[in-house]
mmCIF file of C-alpha atoms in Angstrom:
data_model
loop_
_atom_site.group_PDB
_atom_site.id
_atom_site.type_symbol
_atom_site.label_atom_id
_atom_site.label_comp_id
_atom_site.label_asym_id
_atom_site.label_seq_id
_atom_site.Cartn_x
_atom_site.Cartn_y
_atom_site.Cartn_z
ATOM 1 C CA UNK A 1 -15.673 11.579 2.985
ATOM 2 C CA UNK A 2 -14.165 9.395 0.106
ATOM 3 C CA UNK A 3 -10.833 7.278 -0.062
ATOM 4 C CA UNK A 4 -9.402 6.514 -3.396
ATOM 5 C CA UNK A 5 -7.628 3.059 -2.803
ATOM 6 C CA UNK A 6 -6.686 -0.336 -3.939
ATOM 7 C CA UNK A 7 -6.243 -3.554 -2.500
ATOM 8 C CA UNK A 8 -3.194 -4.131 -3.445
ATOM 9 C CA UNK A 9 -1.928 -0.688 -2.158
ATOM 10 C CA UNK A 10 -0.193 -1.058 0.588
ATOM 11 C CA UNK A 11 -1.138 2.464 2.051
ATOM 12 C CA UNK A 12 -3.861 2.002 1.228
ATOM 13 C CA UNK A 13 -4.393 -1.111 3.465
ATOM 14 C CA UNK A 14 -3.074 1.391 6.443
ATOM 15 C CA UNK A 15 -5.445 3.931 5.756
ATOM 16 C CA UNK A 16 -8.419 1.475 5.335
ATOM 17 C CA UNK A 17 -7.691 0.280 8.660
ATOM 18 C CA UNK A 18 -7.626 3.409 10.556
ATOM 19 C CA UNK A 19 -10.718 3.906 9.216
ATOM 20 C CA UNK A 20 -12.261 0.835 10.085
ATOM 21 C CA UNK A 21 -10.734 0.891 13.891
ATOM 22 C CA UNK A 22 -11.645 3.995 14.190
ATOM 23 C CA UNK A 23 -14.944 3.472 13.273
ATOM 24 C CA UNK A 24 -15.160 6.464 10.569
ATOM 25 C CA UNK A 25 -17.828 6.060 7.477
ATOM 26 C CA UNK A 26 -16.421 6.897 4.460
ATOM 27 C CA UNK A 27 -17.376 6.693 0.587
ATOM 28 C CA UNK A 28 -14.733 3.934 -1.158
ATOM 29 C CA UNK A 29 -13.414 4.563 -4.326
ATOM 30 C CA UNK A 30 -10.979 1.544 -6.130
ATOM 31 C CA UNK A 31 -8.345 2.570 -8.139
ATOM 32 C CA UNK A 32 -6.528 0.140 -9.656
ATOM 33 C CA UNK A 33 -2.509 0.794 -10.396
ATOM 34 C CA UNK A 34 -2.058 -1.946 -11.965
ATOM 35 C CA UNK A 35 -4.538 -1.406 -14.477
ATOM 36 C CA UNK A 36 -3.165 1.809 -14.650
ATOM 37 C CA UNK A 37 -6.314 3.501 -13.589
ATOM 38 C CA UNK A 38 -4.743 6.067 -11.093
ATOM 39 C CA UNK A 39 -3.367 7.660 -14.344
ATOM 40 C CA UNK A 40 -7.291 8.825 -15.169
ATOM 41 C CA UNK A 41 -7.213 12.271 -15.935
ATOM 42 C CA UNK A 42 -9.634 12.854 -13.423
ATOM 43 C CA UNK A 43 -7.831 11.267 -10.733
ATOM 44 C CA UNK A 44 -4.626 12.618 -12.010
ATOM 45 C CA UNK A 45 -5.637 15.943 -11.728
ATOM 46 C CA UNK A 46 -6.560 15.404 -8.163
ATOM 47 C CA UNK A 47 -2.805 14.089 -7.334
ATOM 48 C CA UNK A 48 -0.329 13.689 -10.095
ATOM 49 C CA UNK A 49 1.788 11.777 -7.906
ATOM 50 C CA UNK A 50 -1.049 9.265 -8.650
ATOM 51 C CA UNK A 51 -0.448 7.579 -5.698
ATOM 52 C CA UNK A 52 -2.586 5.870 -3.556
ATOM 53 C CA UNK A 53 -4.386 6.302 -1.217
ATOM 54 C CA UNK A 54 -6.447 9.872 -1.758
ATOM 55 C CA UNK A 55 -8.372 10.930 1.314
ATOM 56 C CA UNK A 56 -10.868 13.441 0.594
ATOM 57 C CA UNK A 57 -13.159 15.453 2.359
ATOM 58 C CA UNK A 58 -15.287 18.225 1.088
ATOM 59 C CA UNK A 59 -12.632 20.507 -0.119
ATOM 60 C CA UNK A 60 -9.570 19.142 2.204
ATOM 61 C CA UNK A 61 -7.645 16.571 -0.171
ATOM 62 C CA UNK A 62 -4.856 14.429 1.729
ATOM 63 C CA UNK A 63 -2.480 11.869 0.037
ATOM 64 C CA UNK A 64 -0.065 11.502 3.430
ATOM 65 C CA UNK A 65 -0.428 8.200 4.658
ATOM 66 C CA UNK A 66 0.757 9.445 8.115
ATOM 67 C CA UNK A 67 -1.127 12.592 7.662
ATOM 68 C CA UNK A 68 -4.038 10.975 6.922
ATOM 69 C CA UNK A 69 -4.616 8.598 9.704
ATOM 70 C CA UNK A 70 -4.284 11.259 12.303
ATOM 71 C CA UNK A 71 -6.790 13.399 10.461
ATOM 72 C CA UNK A 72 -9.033 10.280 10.768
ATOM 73 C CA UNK A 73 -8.140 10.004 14.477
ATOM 74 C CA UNK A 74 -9.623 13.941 14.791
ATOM 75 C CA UNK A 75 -12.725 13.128 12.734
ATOM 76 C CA UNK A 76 -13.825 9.548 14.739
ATOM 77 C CA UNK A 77 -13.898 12.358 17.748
ATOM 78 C CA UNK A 78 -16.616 14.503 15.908
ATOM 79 C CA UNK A 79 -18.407 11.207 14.396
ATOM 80 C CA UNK A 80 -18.553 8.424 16.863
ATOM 81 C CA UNK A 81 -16.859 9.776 20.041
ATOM 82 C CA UNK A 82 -13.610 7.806 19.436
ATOM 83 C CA UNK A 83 -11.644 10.380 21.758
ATOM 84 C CA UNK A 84 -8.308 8.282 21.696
ATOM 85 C CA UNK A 85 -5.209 9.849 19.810
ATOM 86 C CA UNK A 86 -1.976 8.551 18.874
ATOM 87 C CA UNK A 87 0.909 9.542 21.362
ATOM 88 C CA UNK A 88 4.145 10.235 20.580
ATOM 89 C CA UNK A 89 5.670 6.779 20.860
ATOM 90 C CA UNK A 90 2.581 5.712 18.791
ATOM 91 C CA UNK A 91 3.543 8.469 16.161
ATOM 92 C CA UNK A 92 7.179 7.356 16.050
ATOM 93 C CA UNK A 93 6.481 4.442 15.239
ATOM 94 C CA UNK A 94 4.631 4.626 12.572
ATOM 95 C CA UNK A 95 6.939 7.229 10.757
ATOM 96 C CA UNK A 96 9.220 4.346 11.632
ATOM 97 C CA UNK A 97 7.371 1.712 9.929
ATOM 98 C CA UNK A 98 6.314 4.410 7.051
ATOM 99 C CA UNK A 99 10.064 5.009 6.388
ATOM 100 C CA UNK A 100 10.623 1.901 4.200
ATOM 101 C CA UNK A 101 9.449 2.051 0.897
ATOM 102 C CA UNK A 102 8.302 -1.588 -0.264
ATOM 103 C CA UNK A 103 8.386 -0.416 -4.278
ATOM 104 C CA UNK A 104 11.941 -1.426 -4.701
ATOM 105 C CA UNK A 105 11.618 -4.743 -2.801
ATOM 106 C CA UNK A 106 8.256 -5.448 -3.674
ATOM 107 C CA UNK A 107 9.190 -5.281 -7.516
ATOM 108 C CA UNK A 108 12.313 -7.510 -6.990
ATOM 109 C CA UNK A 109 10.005 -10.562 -5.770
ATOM 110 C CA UNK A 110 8.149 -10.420 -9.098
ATOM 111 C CA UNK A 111 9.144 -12.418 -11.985
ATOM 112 C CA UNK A 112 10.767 -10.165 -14.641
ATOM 113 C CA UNK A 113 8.357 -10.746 -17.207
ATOM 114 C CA UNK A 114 5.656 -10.071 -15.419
ATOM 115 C CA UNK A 115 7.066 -6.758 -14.150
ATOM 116 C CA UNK A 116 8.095 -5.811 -16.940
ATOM 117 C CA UNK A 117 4.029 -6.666 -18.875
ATOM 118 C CA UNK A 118 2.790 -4.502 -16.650
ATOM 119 C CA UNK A 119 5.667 -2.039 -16.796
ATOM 120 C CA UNK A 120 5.588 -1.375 -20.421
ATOM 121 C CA UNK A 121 1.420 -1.548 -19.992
ATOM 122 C CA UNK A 122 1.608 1.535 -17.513
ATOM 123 C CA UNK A 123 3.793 3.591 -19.946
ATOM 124 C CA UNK A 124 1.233 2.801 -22.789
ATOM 125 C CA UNK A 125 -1.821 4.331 -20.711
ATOM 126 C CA UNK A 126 0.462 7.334 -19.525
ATOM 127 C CA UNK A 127 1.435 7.956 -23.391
ATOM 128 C CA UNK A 128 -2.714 7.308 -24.359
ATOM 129 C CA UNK A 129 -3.406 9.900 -21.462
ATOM 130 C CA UNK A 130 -1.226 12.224 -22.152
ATOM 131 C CA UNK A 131 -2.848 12.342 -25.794
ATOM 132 C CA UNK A 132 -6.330 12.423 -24.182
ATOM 133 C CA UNK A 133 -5.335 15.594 -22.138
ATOM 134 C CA UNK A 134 -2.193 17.946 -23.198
ATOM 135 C CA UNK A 135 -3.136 19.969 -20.253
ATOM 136 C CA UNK A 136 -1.344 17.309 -18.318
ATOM 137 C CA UNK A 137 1.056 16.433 -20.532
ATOM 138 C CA UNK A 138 4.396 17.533 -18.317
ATOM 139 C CA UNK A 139 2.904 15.938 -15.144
ATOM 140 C CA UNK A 140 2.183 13.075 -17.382
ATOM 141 C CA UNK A 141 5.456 13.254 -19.098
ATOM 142 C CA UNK A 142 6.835 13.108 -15.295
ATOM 143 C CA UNK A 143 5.225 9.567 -14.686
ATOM 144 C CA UNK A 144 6.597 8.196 -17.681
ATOM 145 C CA UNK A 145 10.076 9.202 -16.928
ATOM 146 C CA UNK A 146 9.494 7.674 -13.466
ATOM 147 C CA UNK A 147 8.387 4.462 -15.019
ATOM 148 C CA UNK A 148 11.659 4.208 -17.017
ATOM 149 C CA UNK A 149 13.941 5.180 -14.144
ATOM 150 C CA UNK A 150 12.313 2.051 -11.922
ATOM 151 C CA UNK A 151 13.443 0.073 -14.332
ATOM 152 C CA UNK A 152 17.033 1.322 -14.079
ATOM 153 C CA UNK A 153 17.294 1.364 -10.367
ATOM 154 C CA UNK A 154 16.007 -2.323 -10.067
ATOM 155 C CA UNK A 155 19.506 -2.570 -11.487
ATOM 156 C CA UNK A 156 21.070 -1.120 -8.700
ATOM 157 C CA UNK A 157 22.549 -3.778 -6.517
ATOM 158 C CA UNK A 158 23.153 -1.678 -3.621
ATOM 159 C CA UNK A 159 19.958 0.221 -3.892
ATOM 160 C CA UNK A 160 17.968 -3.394 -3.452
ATOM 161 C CA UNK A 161 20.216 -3.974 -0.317
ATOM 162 C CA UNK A 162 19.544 -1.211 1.085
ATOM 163 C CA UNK A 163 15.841 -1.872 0.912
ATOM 164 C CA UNK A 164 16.563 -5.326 2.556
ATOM 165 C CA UNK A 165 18.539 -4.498 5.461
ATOM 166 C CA UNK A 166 15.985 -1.617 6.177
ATOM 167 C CA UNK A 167 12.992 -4.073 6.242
ATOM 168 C CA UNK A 168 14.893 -6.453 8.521
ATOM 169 C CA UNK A 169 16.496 -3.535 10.762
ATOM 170 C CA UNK A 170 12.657 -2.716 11.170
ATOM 171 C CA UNK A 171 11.494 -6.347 11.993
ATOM 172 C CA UNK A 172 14.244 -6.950 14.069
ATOM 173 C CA UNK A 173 13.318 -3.709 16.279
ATOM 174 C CA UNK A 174 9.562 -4.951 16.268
ATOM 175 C CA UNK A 175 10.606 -7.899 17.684
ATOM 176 C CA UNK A 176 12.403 -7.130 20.067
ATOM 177 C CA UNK A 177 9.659 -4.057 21.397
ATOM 178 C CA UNK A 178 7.238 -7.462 21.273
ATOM 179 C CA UNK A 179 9.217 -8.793 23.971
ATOM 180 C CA UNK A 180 7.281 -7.269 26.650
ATOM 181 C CA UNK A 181 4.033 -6.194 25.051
ATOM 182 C CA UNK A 182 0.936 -7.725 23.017
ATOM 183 C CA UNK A 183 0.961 -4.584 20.342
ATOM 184 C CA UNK A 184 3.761 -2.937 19.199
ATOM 185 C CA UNK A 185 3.185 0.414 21.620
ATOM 186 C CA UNK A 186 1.268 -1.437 24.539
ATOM 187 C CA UNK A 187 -1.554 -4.085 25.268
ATOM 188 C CA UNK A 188 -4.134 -2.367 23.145
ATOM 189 C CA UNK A 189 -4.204 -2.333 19.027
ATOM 190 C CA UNK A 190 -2.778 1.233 18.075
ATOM 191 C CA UNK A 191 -2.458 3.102 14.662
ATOM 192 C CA UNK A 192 1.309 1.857 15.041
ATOM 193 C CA UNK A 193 -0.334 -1.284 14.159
ATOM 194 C CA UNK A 194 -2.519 -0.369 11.469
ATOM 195 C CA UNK A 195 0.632 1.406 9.737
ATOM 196 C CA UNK A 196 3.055 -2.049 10.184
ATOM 197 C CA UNK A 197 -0.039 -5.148 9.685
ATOM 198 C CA UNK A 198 0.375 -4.556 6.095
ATOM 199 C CA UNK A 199 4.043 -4.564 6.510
ATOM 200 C CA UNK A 200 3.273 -8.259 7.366
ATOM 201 C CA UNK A 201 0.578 -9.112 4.702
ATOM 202 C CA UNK A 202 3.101 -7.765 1.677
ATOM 203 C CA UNK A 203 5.635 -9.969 2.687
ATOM 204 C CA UNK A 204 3.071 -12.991 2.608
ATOM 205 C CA UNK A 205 1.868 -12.065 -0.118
ATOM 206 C CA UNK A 206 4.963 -12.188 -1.643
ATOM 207 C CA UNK A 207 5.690 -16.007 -0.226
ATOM 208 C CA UNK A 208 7.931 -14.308 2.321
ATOM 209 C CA UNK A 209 6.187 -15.545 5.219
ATOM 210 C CA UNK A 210 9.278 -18.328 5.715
ATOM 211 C CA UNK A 211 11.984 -16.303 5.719
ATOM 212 C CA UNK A 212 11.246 -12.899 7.535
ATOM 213 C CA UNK A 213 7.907 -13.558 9.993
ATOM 214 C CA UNK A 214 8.331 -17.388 11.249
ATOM 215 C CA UNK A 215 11.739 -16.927 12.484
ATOM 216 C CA UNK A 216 10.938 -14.361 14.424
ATOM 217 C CA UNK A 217 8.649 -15.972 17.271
ATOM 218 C CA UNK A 218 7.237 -13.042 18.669
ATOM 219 C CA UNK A 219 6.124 -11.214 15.312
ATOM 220 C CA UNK A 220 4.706 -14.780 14.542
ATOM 221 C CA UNK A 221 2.555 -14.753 17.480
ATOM 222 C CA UNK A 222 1.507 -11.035 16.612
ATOM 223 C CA UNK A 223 0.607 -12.023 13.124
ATOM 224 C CA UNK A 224 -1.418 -14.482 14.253
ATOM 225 C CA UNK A 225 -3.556 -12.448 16.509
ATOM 226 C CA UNK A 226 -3.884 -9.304 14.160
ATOM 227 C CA UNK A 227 -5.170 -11.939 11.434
ATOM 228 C CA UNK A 228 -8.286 -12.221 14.117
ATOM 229 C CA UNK A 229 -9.475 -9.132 14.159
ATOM 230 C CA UNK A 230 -12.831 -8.115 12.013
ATOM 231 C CA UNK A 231 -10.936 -5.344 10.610
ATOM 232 C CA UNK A 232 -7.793 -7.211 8.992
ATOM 233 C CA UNK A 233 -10.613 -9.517 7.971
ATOM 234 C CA UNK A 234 -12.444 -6.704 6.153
ATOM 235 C CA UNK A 235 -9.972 -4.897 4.629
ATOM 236 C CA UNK A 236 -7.169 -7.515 3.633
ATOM 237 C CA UNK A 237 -8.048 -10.811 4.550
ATOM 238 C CA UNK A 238 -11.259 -10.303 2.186
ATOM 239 C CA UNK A 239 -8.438 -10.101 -0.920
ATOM 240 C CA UNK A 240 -5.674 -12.273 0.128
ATOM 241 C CA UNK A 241 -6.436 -15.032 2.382
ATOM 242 C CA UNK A 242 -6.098 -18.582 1.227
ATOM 243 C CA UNK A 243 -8.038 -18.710 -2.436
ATOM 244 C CA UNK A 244 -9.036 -15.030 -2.402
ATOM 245 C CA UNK A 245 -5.172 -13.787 -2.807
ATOM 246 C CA UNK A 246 -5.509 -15.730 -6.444
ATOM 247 C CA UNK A 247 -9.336 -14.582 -7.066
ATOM 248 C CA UNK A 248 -7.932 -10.958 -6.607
ATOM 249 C CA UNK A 249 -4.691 -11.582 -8.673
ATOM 250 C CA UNK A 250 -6.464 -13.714 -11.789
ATOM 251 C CA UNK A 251 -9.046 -11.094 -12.128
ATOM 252 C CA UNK A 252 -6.393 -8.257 -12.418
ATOM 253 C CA UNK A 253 -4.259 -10.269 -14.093
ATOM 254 C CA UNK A 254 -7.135 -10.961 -16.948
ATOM 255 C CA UNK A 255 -8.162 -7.826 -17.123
ATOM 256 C CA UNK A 256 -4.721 -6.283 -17.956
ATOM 257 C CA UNK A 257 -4.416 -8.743 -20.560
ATOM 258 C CA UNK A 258 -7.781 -8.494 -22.223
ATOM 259 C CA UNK A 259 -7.278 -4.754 -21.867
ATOM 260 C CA UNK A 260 -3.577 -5.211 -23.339
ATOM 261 C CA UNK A 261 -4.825 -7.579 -26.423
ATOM 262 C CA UNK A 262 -7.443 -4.834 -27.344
ATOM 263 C CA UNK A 263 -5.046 -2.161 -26.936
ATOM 264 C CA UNK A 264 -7.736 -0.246 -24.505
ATOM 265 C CA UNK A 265 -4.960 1.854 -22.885
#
C-alpha cells in the first residue's frame, strides 16, 4: 500500500492519521504542492485533479479523503485485527468536518506576495509540463485555468465569508457536542477526530490559534489532549510544533526559490 501526501496537505494529515490509529503499514510517498511536484507527469497521470492525498493499493487507486479512511478501517481488520468501524454518527461527522474547504481561507491568511510567488511558480511548472507531455496537455491546460480562476475568486468578498462563517458554524457545533464528551462522537478517539485535528493544526498554523480555538474552552481542552497522542506527534507535530513549523516552511520556502532563480520548473 502507498500514500502520496504532503505535510502541509491537510488531507493528507487526515489520512495519515487513520493510518497511524489504525495501525495500517503503508509505503509513504511526499509530494510536494507547493513545489509543484503533484503536477509530475507521473503523478498526474495517476489523478489529474493532482490533489492530495493518493491512496493506492495494488490496482485500487483512491483520492476520497472520506473514502479513503473507511477503506483503511476495512484493511486494519485483515492486517492487525483492528475490528472497530466508524458508525453513522462517526461518519456524519466527518462528512461534516470534510464539508469546508480550507483553500479559500487558507489562501486569504497568506501575505499576497507570497501567494501570489508561488501562484505564478505553479502555472510555470504546469506550462513546463504540459510541454514535457502533450498527451496531457487538456488536463494540464485544466490546472492552469484553475490556477487563474483562484486568483479571481480570492476577490470575491462574499465567497471568503462564506468560508468564514462555515468554519465557525463548524467550531461552534464542535463545541457545543464537547459539552458532554472527551472526543467529538464519545470517550474514545474516533476517525471523526482524525478528519477535524487538522482542522485545528491549519488554523495554528496560520496564527489563528487566538481567535477561533482559545475562546472556545472546550475545543481548547480537546486540542490540548489530541496534541498528546503519539500519532498527532508523528504525523503533524513532527512538521509544525514549536521550531519545526519554520524548519518545514524555510526548507520549502528555499527550495522554491532556488528552483525559481534557476528556472527548474
Amino acid at each position: 500500500m502507498q500514500l502520496y501526501h504532503h505535510p502541509c496537505s491537510l488531507n493528507s494529515q487526515k489520512v495519515r492519521l487513520a493510518l497511524e490509529e489504525k495501525g495500517v503499514d503503508y509505503t509513504s510517498f511526499h509530494v510536494n504542492p507547493i513545489l509543484g511536484k503533484n503536477m509530475d507527469s507521473s503523478f498526474f497521470r495517476m489523478n489529474t485533479s493532482a490533489k492530495l492525498p493518493v491512496f493506492k493499493n495494488g490496482s485500487h487507486i483512491i483520492f476520497d479523503t472520506i473514502e479513503t479512511i473507511l477503506y483503511i478501517e476495512r484493511i486494519a481488520v485483515v492486517s492487525v485485527g483492528n475490528d472497530s468501524f466508524s458508525n453513522q454518527e462517526v461518519i456524519e461527522w466527518m462528512q461534516k468536518i470534510q464539508q469546508w474547504n480550507p483553500k479559500y481561507f487558507t489562501l486569504l491568511h497568506i501575505p499576497d506576495k507570497h501567494r501570489l510567488y508561488v501562484s505564478k511558480f505553479i502555472r510555470k511548472v504546469v506550462i513546463a509540463r504540459m510541454a514535457e507531455s502533450p498527451d496531457l496537455a487538456s488536463a494540464y491546460h485544466s490546472k492552469l485555468r484553475e490556477a487563474y480562476e483562484t486568483e479571481e475568486k480570492l476577490k470575491n468578498a462574499d465567497l471568503v465569508k462564506r468560508s468564514t462563517e462555515s468554519l465557525v458554524q463548524l467550531l461552534d457545533e464542535v463545541e457545543t457536542k464537547l459539552n458532554d464528551t472527551t472526543y467529538i462522537v464519545g470517550d474514545e478517539f474516533t476517525m471523526a477526530d482524525a478528519t477535524f485535528v487538522p482542522v485545528l493544526a491549519r488554523l495554528v498554523l496560520l496564527g489563528l490559534e487566538d481567535e477561533y480555538i482559545s475562546c472556545r474552552p472546550n475545543i481548547a481542552d480537546y486540542w490540548g489532549l489530541v496534541q498528546q497522542r503519539p500519532t498527532y506527534k508523528k504525523v503533524i507535530g513532527k512538521y509544525f510544533n514549536g521550531w519545526r513549523k519554520e524548519k518545514t516552511l524555510i526548507k520549502t520556502w528555499c527550495s522554491l526559490h532556488i528552483r525559481n532563480l534557476l528556472k527548474r520548473y
